[in-house]
PDB file of C-alpha atoms in Angstrom:
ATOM      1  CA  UNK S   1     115.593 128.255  91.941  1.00 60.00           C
ATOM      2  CA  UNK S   2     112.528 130.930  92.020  1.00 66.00           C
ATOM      3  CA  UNK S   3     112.500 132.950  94.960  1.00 74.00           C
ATOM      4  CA  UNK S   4     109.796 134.326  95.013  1.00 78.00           C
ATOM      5  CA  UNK S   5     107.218 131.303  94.670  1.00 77.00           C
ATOM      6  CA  UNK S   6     104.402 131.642  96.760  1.00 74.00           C
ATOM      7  CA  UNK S   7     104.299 129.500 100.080  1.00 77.00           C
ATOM      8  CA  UNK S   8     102.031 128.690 101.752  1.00 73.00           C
ATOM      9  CA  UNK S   9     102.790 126.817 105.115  1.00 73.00           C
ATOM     10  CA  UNK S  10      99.256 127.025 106.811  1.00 77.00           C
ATOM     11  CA  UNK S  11      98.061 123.765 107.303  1.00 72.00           C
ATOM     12  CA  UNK S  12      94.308 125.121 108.166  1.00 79.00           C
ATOM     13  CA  UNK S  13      94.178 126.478 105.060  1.00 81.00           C
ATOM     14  CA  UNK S  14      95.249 123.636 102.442  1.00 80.00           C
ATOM     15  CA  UNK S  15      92.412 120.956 101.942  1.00 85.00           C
ATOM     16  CA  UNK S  16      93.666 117.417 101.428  1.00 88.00           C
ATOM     17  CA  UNK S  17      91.902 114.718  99.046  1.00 92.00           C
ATOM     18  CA  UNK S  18      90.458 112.007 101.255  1.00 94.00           C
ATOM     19  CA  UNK S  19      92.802 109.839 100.085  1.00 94.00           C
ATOM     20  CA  UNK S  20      95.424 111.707 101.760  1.00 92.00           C
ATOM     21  CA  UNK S  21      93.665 111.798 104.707  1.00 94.00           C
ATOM     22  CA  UNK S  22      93.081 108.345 105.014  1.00 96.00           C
ATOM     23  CA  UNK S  23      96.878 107.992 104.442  1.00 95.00           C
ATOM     24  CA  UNK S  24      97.840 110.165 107.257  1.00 95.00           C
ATOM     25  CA  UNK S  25      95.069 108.391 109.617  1.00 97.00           C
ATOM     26  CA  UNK S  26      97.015 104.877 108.843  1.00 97.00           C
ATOM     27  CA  UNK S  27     100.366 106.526 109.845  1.00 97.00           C
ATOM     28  CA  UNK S  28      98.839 108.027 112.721  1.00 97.00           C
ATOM     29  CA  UNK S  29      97.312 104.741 114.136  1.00 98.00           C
ATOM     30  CA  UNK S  30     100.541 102.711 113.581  1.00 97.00           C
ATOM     31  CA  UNK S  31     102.298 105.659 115.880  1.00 97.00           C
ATOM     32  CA  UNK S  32      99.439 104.527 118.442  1.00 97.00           C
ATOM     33  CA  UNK S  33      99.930 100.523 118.306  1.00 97.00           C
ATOM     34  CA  UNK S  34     103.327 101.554 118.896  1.00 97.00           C
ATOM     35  CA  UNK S  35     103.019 103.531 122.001  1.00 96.00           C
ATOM     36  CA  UNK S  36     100.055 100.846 122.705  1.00 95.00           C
ATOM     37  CA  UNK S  37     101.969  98.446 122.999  1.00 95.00           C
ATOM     38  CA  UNK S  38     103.513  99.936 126.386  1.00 94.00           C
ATOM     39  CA  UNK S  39     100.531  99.154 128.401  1.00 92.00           C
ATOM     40  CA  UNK S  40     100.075  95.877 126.842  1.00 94.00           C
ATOM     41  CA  UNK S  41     103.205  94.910 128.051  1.00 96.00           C
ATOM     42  CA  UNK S  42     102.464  96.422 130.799  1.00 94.00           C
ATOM     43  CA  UNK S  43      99.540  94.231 131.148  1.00 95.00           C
ATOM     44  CA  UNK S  44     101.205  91.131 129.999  1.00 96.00           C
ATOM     45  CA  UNK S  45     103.709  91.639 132.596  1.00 97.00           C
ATOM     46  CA  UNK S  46     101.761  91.949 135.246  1.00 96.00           C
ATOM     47  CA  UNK S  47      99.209  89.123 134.227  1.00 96.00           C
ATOM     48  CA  UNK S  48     102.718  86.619 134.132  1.00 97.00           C
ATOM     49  CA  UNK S  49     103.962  87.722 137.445  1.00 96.00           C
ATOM     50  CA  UNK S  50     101.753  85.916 139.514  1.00 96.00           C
ATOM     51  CA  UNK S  51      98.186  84.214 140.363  1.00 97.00           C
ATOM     52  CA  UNK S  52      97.568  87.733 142.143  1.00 96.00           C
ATOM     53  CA  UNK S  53      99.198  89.698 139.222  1.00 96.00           C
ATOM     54  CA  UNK S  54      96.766  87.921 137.015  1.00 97.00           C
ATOM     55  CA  UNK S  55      93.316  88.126 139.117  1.00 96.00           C
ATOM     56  CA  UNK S  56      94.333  92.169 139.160  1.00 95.00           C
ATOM     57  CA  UNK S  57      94.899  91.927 135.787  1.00 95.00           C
ATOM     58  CA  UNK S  58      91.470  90.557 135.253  1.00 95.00           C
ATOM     59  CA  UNK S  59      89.246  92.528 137.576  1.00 94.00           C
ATOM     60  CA  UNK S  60      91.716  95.809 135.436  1.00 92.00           C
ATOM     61  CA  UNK S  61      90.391  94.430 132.292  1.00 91.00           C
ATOM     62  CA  UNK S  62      86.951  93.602 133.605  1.00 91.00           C
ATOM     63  CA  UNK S  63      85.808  96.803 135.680  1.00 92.00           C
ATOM     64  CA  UNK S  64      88.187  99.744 134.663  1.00 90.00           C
ATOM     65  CA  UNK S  65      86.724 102.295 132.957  1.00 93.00           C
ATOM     66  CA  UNK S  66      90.541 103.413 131.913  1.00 93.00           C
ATOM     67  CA  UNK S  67      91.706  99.881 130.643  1.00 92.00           C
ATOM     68  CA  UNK S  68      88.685  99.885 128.768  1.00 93.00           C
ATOM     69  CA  UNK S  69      88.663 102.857 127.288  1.00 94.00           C
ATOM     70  CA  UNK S  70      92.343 101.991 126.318  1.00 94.00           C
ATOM     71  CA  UNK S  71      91.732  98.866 124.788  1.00 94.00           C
ATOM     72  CA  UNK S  72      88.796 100.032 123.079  1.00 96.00           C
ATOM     73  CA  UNK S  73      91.354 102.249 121.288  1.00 96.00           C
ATOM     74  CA  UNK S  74      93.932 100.298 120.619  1.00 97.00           C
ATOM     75  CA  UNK S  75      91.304  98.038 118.746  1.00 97.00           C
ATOM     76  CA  UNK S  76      90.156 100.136 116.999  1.00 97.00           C
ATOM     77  CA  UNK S  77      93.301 101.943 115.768  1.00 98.00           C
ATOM     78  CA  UNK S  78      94.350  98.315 114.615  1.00 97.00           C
ATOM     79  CA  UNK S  79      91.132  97.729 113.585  1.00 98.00           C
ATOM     80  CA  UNK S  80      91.890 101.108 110.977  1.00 98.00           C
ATOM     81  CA  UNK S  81      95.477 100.239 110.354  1.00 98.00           C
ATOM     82  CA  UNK S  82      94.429  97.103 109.063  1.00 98.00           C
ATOM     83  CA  UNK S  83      91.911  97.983 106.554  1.00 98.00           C
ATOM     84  CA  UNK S  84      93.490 100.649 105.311  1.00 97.00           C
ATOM     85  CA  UNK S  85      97.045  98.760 105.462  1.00 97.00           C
ATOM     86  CA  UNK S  86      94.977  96.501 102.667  1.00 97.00           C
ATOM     87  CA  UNK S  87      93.982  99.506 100.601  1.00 96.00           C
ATOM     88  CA  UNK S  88      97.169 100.574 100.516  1.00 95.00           C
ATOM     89  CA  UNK S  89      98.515  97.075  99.451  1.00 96.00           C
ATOM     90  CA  UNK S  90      95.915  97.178  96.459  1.00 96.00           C
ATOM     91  CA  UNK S  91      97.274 100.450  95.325  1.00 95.00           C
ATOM     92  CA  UNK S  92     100.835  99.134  95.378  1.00 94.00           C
ATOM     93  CA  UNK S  93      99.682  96.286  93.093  1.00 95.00           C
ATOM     94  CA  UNK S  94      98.438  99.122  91.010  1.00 93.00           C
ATOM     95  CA  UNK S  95      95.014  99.322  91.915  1.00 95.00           C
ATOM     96  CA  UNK S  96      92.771 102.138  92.468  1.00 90.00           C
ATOM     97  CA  UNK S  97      95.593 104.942  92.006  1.00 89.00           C
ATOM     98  CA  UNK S  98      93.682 107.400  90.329  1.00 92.00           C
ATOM     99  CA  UNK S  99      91.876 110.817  92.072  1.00 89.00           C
ATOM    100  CA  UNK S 100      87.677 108.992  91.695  1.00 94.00           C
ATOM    101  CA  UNK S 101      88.586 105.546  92.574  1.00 95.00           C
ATOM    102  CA  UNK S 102      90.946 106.420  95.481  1.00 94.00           C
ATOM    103  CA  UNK S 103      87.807 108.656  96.924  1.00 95.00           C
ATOM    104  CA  UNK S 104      85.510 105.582  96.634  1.00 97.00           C
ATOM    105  CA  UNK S 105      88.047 102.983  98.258  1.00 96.00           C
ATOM    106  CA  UNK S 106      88.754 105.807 101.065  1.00 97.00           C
ATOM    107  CA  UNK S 107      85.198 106.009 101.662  1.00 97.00           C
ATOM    108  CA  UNK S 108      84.731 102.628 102.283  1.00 97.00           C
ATOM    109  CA  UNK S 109      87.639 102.068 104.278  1.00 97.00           C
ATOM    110  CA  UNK S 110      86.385 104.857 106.559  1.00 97.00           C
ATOM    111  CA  UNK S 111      82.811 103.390 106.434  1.00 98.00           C
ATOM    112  CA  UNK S 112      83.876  99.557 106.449  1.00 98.00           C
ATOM    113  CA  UNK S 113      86.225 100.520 109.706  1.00 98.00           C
ATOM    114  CA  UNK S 114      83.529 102.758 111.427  1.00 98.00           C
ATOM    115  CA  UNK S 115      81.115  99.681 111.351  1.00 98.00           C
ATOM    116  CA  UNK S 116      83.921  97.280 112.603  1.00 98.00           C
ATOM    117  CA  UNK S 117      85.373 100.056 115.110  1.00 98.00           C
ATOM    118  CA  UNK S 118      81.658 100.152 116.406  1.00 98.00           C
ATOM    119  CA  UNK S 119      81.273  96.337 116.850  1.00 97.00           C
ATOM    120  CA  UNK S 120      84.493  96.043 118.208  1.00 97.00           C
ATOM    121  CA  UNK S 121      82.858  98.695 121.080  1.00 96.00           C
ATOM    122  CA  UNK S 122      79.792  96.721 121.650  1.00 96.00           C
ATOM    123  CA  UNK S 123      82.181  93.665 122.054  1.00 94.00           C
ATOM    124  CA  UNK S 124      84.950  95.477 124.702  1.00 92.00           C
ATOM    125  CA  UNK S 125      81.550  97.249 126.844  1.00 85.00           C
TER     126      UNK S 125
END
């Protein structure tokens, strides 16, 4: 093994591909539906406990900024996983692999999921 390769372990300085970045976005979202799911539970639990659990559950849901905000979120990072979850299938069935085609299907993930992110907002507020 070479010793004296060159590294370089400054992540400011290395520029992805958006491909890659669109990668690490989907891994990054499924890390959030899985520490989302906490307060959905949370939510679930508290909207099965009783007829009060539920109408606080409700007015939670209905007039908190917070719970809002949250779901709004959680949404929309499913909303991302989802779409680019499919890209990713296409590439496995061999698909838009190579450097120009993987830039034009991660620019229309990230476009097709900003549009249904911001719909998803207009729906939630």
């Amino acid at each position: 093994m070479n010793k004296k390769r060159p590294v370089n372990l400054d992540l400011r300085t290395i520029k992805q591909p958006l491909p890659a970045i669109t990668s690490i976005l989907h891994r990054a979202t499924g890390v959030v539906l899985f520490f989302g799911t906490l307060f959905m539970t949370y939510a679930l639990s508290l909207s099965l406990e009783s007829e009060a659990g539920f109408n606080e559950t409700i007015t939670m849901f209905e007039e908190g900024f917070i719970a809002r905000l949250i779901t709004w979120g959680l949404v929309s990072a499913l909303l991302y996983h989802l779409l680019a979850g499919v890209r990713h299938l296409i590439m496995d069935a061999g698909h838009l692999e190579e450097l120009e085609s993987g830039t034009m299907a991660a620019k229309a993930t990230l476009a097709v999921a900003a549009v249904a992110i911001l719909l998803a907002g207009v729906w939630i507020w």
